Short mmCIF file of N, CA and C in Angstrom, two decimals:
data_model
loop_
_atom_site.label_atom_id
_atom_site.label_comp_id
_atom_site.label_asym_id
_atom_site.label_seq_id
_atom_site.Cartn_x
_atom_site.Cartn_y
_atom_site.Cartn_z
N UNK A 178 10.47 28.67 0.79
CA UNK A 178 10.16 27.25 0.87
C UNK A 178 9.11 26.99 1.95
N UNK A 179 9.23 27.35 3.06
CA UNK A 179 8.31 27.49 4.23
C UNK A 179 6.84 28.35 3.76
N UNK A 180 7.07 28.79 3.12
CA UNK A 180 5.24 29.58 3.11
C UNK A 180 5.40 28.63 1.33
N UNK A 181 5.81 27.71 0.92
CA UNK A 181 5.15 26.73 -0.31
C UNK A 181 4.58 26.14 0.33
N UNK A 182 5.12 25.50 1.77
CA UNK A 182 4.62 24.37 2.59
C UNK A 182 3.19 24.93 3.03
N UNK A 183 3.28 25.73 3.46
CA UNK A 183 2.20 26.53 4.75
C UNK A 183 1.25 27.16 3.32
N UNK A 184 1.11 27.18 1.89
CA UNK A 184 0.00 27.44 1.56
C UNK A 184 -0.16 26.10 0.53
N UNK A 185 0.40 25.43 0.90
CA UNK A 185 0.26 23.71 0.32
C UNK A 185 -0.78 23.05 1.45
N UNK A 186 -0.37 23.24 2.27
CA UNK A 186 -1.59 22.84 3.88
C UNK A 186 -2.85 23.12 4.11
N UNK A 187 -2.95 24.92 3.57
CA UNK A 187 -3.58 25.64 3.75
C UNK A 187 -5.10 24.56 3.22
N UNK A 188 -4.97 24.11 2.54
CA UNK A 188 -6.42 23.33 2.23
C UNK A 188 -6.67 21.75 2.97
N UNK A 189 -7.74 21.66 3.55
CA UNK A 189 -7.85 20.13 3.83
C UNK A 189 -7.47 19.29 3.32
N UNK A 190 -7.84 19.09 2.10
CA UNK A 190 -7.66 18.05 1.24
C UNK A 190 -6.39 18.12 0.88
N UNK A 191 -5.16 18.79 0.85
CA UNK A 191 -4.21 19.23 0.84
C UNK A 191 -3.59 18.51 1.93
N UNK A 192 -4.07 19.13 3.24
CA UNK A 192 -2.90 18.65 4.56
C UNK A 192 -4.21 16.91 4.58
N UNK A 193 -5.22 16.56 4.33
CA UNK A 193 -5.66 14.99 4.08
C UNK A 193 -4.53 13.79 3.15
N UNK A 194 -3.95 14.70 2.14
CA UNK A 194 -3.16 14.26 1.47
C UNK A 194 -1.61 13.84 1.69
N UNK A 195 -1.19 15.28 2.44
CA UNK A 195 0.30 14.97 2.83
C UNK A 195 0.09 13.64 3.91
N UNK A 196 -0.88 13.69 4.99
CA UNK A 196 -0.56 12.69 6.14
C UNK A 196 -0.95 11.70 5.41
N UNK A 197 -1.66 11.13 4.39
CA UNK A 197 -1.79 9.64 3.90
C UNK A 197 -0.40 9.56 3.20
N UNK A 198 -0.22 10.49 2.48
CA UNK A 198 1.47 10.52 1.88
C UNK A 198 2.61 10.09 3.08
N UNK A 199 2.30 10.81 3.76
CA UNK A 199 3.32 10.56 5.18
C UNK A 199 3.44 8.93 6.00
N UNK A 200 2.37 8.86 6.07
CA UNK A 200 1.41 7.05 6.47
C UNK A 200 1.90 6.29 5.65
N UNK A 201 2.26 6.51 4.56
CA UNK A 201 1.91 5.09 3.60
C UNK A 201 4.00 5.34 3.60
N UNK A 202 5.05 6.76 2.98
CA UNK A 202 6.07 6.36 3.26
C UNK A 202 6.26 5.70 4.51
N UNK A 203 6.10 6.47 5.51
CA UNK A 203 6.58 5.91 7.00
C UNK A 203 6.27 4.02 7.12
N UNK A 204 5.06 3.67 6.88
CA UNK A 204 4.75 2.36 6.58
C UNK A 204 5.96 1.55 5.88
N UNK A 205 6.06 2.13 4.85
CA UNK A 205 7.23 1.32 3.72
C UNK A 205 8.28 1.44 4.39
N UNK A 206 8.86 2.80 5.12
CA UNK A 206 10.33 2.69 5.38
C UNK A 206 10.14 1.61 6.82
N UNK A 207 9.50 1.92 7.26
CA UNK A 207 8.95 0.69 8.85
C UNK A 207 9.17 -1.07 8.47
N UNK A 208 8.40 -1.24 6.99
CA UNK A 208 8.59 -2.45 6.07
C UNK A 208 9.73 -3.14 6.06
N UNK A 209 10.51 -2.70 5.74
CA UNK A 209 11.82 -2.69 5.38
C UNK A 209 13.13 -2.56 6.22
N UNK A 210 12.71 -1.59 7.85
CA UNK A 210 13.59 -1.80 8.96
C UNK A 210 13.03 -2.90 9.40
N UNK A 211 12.19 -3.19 10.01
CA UNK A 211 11.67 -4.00 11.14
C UNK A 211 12.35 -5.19 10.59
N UNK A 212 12.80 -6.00 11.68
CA UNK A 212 13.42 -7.40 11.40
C UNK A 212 12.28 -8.90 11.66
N UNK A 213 11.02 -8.72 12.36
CA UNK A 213 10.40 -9.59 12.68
C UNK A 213 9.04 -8.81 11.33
N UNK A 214 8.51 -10.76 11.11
CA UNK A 214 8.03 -10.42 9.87
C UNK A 214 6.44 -9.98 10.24
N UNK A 215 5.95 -10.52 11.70
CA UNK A 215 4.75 -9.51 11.99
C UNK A 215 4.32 -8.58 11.83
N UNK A 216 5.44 -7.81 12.45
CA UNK A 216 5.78 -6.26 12.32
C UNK A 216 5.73 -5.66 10.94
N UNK A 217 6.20 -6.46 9.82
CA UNK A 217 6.70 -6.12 8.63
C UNK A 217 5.26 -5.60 8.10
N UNK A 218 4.31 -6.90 7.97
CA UNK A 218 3.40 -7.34 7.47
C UNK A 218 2.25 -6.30 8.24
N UNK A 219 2.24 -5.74 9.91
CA UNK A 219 1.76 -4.67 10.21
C UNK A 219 1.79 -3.17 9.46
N UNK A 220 3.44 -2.97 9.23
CA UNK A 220 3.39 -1.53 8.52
C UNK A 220 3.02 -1.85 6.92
N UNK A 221 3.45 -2.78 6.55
CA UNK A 221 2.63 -3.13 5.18
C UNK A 221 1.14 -2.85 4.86
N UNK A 222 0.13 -3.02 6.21
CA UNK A 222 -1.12 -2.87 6.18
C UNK A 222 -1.41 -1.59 6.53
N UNK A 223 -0.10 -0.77 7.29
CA UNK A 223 -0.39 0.67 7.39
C UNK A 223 -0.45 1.50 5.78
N UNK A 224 0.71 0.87 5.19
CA UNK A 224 1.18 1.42 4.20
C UNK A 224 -0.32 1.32 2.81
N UNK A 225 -0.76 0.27 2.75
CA UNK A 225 -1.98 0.05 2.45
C UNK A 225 -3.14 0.57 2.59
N UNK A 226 -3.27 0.97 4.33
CA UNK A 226 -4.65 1.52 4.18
C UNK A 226 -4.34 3.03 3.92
N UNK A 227 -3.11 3.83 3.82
CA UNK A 227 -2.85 4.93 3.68
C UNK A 227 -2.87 5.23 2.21
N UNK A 228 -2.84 4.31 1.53
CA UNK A 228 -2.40 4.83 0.14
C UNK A 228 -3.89 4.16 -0.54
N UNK A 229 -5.18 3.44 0.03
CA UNK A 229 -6.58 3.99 0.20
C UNK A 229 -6.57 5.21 0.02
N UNK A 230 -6.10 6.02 1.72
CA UNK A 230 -6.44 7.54 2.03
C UNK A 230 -6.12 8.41 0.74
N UNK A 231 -5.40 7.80 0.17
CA UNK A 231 -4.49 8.85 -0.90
C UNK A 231 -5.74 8.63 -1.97
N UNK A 232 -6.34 7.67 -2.53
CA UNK A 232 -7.05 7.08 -3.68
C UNK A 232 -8.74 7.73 -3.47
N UNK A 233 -9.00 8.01 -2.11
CA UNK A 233 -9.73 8.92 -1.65
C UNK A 233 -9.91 10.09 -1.84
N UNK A 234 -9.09 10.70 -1.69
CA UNK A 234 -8.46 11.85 -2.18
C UNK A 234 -8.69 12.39 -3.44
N UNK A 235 -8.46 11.45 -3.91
CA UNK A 235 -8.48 11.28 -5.43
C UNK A 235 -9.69 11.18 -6.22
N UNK A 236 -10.08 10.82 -5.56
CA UNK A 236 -12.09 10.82 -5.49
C UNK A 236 -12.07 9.24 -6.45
N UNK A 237 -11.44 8.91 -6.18
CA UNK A 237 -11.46 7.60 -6.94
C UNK A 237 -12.34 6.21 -5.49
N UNK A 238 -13.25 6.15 -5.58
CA UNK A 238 -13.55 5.70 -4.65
C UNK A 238 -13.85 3.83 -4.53
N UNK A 239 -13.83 3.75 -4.97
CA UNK A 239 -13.88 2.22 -5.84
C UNK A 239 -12.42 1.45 -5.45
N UNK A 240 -11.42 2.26 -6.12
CA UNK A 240 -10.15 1.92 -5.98
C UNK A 240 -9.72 1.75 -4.57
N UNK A 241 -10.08 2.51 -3.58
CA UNK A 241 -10.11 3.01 -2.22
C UNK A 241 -10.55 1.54 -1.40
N UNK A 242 -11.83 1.43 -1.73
CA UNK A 242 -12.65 0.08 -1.27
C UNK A 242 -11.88 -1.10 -1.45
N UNK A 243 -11.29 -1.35 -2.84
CA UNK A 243 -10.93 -2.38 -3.12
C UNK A 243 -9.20 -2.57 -2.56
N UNK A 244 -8.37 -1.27 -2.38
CA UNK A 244 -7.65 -1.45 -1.85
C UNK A 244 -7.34 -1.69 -0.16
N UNK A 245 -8.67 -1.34 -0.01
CA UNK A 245 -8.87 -1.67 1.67
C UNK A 245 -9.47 -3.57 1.48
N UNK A 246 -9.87 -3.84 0.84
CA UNK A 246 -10.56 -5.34 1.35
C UNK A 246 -9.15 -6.13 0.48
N UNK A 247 -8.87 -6.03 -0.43
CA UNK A 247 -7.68 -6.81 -1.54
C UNK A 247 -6.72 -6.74 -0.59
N UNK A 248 -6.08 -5.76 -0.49
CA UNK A 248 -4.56 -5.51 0.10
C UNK A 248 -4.80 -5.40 1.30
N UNK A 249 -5.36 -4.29 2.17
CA UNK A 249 -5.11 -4.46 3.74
C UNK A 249 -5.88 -5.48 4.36
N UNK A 250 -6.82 -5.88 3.70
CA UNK A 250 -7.44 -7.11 4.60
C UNK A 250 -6.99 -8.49 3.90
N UNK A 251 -7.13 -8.74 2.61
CA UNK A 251 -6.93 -10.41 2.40
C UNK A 251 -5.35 -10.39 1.99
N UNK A 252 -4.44 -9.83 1.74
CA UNK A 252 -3.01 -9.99 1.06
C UNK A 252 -2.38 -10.05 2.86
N UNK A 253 -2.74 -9.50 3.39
CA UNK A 253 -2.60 -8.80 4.94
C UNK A 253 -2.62 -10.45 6.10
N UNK A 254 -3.84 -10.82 5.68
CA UNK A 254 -4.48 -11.77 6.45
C UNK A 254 -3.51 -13.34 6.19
N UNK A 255 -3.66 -12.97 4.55
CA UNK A 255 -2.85 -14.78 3.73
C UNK A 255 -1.33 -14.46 4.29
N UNK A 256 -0.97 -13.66 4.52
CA UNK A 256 0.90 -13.11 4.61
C UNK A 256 0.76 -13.69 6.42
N UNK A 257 -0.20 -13.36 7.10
CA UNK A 257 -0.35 -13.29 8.42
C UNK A 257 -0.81 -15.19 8.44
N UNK A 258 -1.57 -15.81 7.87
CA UNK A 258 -1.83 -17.52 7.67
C UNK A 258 -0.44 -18.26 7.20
N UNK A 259 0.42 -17.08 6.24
CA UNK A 259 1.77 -18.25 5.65
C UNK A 259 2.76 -18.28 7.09
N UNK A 260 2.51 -17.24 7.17
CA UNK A 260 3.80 -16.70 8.48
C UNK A 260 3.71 -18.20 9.86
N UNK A 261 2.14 -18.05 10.03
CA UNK A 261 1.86 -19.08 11.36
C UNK A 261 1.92 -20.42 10.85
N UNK A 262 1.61 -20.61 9.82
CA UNK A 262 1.84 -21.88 9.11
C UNK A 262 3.06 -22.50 8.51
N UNK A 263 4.05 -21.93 8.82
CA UNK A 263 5.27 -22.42 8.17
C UNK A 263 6.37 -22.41 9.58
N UNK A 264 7.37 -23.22 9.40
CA UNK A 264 7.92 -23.05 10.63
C UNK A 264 9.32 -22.06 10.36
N UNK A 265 9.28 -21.28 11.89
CA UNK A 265 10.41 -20.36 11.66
C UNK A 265 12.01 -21.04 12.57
N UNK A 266 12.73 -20.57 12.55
CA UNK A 266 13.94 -20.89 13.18
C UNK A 266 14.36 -19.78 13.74
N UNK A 267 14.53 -19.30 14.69
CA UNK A 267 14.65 -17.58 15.38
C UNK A 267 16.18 -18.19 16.23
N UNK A 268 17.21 -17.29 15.14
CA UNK A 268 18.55 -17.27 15.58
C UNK A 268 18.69 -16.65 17.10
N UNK A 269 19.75 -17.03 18.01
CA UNK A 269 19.83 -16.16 19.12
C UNK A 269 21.16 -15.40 18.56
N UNK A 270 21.98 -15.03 17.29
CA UNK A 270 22.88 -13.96 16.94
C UNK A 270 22.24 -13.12 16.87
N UNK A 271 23.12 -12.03 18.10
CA UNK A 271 22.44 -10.39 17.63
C UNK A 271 22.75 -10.12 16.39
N UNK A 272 21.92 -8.94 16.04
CA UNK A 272 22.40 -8.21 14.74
C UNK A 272 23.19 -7.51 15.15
N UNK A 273 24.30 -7.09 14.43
CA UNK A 273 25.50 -5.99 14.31
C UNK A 273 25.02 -5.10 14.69
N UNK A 274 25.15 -3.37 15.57
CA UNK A 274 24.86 -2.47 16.03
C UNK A 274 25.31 -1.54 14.96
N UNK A 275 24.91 -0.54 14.18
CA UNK A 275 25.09 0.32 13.13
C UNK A 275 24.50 1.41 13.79
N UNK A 276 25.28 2.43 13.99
CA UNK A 276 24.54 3.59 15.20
C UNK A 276 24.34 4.67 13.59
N UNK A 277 25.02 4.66 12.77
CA UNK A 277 24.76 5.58 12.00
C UNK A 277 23.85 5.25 11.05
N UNK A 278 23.21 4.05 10.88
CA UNK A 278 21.77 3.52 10.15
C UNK A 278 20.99 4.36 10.41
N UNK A 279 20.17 4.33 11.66
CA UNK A 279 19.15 5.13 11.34
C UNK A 279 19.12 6.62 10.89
N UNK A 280 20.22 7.31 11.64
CA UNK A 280 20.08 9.04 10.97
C UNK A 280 20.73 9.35 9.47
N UNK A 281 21.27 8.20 9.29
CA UNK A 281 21.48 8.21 7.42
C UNK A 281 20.32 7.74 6.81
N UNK A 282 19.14 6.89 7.62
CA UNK A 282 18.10 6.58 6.82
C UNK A 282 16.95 7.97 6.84
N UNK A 283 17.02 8.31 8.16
CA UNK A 283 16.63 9.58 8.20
C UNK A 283 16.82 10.51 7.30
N UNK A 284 18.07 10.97 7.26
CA UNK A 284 19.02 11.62 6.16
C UNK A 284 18.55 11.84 4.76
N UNK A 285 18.51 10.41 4.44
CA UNK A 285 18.11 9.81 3.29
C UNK A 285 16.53 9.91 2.86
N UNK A 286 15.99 9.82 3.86
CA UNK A 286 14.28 9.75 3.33
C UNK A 286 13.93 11.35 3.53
N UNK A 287 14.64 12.14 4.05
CA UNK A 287 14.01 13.74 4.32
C UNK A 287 14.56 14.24 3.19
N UNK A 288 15.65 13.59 2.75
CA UNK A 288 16.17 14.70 1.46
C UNK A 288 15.39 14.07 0.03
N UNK A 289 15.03 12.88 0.10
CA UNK A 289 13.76 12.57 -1.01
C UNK A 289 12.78 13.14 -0.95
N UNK A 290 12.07 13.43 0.08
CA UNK A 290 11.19 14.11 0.25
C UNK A 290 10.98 15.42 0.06
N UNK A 291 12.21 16.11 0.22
CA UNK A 291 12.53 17.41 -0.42
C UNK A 291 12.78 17.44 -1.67
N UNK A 292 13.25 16.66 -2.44
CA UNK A 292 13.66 16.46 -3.67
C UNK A 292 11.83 16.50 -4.41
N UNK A 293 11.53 15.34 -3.98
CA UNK A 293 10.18 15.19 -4.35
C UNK A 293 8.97 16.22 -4.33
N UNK A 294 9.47 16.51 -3.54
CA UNK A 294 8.24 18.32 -2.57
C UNK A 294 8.55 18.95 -4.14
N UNK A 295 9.89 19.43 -3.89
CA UNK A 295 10.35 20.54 -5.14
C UNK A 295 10.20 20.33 -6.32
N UNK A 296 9.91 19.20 -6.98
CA UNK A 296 9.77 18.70 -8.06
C UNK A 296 8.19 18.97 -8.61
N UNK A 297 6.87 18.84 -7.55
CA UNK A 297 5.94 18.78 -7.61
C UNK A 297 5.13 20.07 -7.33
N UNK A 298 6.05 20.83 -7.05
CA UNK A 298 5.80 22.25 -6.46
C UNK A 298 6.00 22.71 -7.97
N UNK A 299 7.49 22.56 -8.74
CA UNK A 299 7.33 23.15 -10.01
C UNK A 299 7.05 22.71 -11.65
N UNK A 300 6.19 21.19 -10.91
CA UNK A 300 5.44 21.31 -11.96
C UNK A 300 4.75 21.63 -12.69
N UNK A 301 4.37 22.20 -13.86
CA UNK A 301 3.41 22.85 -14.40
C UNK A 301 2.27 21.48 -14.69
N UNK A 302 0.93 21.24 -14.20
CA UNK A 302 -0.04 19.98 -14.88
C UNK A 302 -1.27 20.80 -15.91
N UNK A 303 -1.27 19.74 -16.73
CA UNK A 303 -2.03 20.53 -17.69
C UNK A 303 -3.74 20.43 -17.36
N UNK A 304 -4.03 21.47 -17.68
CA UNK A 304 -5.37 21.96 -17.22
C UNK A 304 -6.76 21.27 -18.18
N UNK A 305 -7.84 21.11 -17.88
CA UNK A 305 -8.53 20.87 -19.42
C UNK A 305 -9.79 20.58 -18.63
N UNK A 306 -10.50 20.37 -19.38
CA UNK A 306 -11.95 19.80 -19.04
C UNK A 306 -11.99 18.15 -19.32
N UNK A 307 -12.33 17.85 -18.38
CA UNK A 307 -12.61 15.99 -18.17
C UNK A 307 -14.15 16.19 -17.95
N UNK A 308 -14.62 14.66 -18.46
CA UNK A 308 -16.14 14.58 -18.62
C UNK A 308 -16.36 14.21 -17.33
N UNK A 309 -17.41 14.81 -16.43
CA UNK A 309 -17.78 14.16 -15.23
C UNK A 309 -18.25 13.25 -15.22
N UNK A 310 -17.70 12.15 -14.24
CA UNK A 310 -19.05 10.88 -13.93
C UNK A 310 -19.34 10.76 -12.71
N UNK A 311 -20.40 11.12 -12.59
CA UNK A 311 -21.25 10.80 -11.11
C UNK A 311 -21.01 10.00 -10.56
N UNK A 312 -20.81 8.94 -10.72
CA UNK A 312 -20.39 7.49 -9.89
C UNK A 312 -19.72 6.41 -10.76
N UNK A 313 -18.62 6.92 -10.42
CA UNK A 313 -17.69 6.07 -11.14
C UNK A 313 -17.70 4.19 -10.21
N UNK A 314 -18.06 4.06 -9.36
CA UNK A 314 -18.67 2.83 -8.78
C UNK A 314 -19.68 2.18 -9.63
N UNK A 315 -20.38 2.48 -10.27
CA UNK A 315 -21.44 2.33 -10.64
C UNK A 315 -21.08 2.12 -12.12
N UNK A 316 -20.12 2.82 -12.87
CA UNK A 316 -19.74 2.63 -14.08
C UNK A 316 -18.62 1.10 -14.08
N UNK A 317 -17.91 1.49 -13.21
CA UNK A 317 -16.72 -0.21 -13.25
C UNK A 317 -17.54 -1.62 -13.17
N UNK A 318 -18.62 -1.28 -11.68
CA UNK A 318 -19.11 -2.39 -11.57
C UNK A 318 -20.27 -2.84 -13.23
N UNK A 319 -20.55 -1.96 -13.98
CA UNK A 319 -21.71 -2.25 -15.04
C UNK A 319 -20.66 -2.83 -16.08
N UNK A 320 -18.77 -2.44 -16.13
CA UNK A 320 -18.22 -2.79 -17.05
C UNK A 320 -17.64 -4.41 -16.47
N UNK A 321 -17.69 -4.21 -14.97
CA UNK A 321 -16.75 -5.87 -14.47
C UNK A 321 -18.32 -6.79 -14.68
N UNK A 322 -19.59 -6.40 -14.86
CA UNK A 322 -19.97 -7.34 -14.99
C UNK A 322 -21.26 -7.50 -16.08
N UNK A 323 -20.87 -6.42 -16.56
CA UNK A 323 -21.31 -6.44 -18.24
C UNK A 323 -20.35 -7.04 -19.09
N UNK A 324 -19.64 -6.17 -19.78
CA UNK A 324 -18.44 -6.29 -20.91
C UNK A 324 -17.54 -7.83 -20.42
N UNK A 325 -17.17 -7.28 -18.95
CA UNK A 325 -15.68 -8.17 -18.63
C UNK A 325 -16.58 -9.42 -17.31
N UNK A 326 -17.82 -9.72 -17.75
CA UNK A 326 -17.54 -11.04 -16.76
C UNK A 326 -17.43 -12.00 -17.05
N UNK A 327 -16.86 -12.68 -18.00
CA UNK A 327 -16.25 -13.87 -18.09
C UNK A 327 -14.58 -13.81 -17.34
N UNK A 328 -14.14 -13.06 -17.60
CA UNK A 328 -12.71 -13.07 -17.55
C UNK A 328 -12.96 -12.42 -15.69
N UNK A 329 -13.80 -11.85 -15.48
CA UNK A 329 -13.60 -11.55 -13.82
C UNK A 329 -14.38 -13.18 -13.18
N UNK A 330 -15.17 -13.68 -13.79
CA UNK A 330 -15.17 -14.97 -13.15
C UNK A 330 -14.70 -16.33 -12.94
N UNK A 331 -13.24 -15.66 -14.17
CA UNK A 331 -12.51 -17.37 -14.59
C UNK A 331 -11.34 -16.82 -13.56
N UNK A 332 -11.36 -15.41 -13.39
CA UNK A 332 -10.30 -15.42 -12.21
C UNK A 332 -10.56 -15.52 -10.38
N UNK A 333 -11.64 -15.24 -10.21
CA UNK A 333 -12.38 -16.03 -9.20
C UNK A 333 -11.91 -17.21 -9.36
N UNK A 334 -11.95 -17.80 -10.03
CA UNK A 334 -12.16 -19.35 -10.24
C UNK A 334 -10.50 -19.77 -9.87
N UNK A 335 -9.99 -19.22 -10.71
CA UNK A 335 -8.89 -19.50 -10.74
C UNK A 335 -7.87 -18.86 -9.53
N UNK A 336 -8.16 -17.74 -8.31
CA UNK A 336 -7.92 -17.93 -7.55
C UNK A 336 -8.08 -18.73 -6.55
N UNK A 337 -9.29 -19.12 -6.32
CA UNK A 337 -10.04 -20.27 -5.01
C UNK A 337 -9.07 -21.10 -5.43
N UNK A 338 -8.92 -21.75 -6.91
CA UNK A 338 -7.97 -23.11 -7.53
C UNK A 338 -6.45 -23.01 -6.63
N UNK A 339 -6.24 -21.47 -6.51
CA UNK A 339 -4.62 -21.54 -6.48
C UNK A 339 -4.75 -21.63 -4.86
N UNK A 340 -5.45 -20.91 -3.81
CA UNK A 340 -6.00 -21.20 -2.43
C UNK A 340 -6.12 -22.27 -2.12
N UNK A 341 -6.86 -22.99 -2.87
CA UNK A 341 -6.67 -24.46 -2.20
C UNK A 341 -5.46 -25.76 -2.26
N UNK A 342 -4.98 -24.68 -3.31
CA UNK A 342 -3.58 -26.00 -4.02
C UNK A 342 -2.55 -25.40 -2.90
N UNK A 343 -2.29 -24.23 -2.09
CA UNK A 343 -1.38 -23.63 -1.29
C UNK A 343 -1.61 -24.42 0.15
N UNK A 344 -3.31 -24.81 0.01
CA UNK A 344 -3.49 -25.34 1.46
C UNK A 344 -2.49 -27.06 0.88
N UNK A 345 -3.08 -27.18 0.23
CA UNK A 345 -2.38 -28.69 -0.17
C UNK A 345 -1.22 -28.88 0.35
N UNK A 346 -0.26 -28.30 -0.33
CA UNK A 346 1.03 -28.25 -0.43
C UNK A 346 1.60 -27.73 0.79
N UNK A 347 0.99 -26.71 1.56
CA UNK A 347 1.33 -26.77 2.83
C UNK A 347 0.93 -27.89 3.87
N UNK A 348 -0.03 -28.54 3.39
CA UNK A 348 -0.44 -29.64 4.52
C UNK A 348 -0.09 -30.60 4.15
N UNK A 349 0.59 -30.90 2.78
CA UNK A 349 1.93 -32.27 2.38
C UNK A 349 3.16 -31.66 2.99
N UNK A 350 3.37 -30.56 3.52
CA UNK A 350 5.21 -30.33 3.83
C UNK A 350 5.03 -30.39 5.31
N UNK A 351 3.57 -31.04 5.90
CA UNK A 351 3.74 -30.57 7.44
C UNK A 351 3.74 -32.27 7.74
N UNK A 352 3.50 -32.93 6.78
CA UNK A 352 3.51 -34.78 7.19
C UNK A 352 4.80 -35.53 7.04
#
């Protein structure tokens, strides 16, 4: 099991892969402990720009971009505008002390991870020839605004619509 690991590493792009893999779980399980929603909304943006790293990887580079400006910067930013804009109520009840939470979550996420390792280790993927494209950037953007720009500009449209109806409605619940 130890030399699967150690010639799984053995390549950059390999050990580039496990730590965005590593980044983006650790992010999610961080998501999901943390009790303050700053914090939340921080490993959320870890978890985000890591799973970029992964889409990178992937040589998918487009996807990469867009998941860095979509998700870690504007989903990131609006979550970070609702948060300050709405009012909170911050209980002074502690939370209950659970000493065995974290090393069962521990527990729990190392033996998925093993589960998962082993699963992917004996997969067989099928081999073949795929057509190269030089710049697959260059192909999406000629289809988002060849073929598909009506429908990528009625959703423009129709996001700004839903942005400004959120400012509304938040600035009728603050009068």
């Amino acid at each position: 099991m130890l030399s699967n690991i150690v010639s799984f590493l053995s390549s950059g792009e390999n050990l580039v892969f496990f730590v965005c893999a590593l980044l983006a779980i650790g992010g999610a399980i961080f998501m999901i402990s943390y009790t303050q929603v700053v914090h939340m909304v921080l490993a959320l943006a870890l978890t985000f720009i890591s799973l970029a790293g992964l889409y990178i990887v992937l040589q998918a580079e487009f996807v990469a971009v867009v998941q860095i400006l979509i998700y870690a910067g504007a989903i990131s930013i609006l979550m970070i505008f609702g948060i300050m804009m709405t009012k909170h109520h911050q209980s002074d009840e502690e939370e209950p002390k659970r000493p065995w939470h974290n090393g069962l979550l521990f527990v729990g996420a190392a033996g998925l991870f093993g589960i998962i390792f082993y699963v992917i280790q004996k997969t067989e993927l099928p081999t073949g020839e795929y057509p190269k494209i030089e710049d697959n950037t260059l192909e999406i953007g000629k289809l988002l605004f060849g073929q598909y720009v009506i429908p990528f500009e009625l959703m423009s449209v129709l996001l700004t619509v839903a942005f400004i109806g959120a400012i509304i409605v938040a600035k009728r619940e603050e009068d």
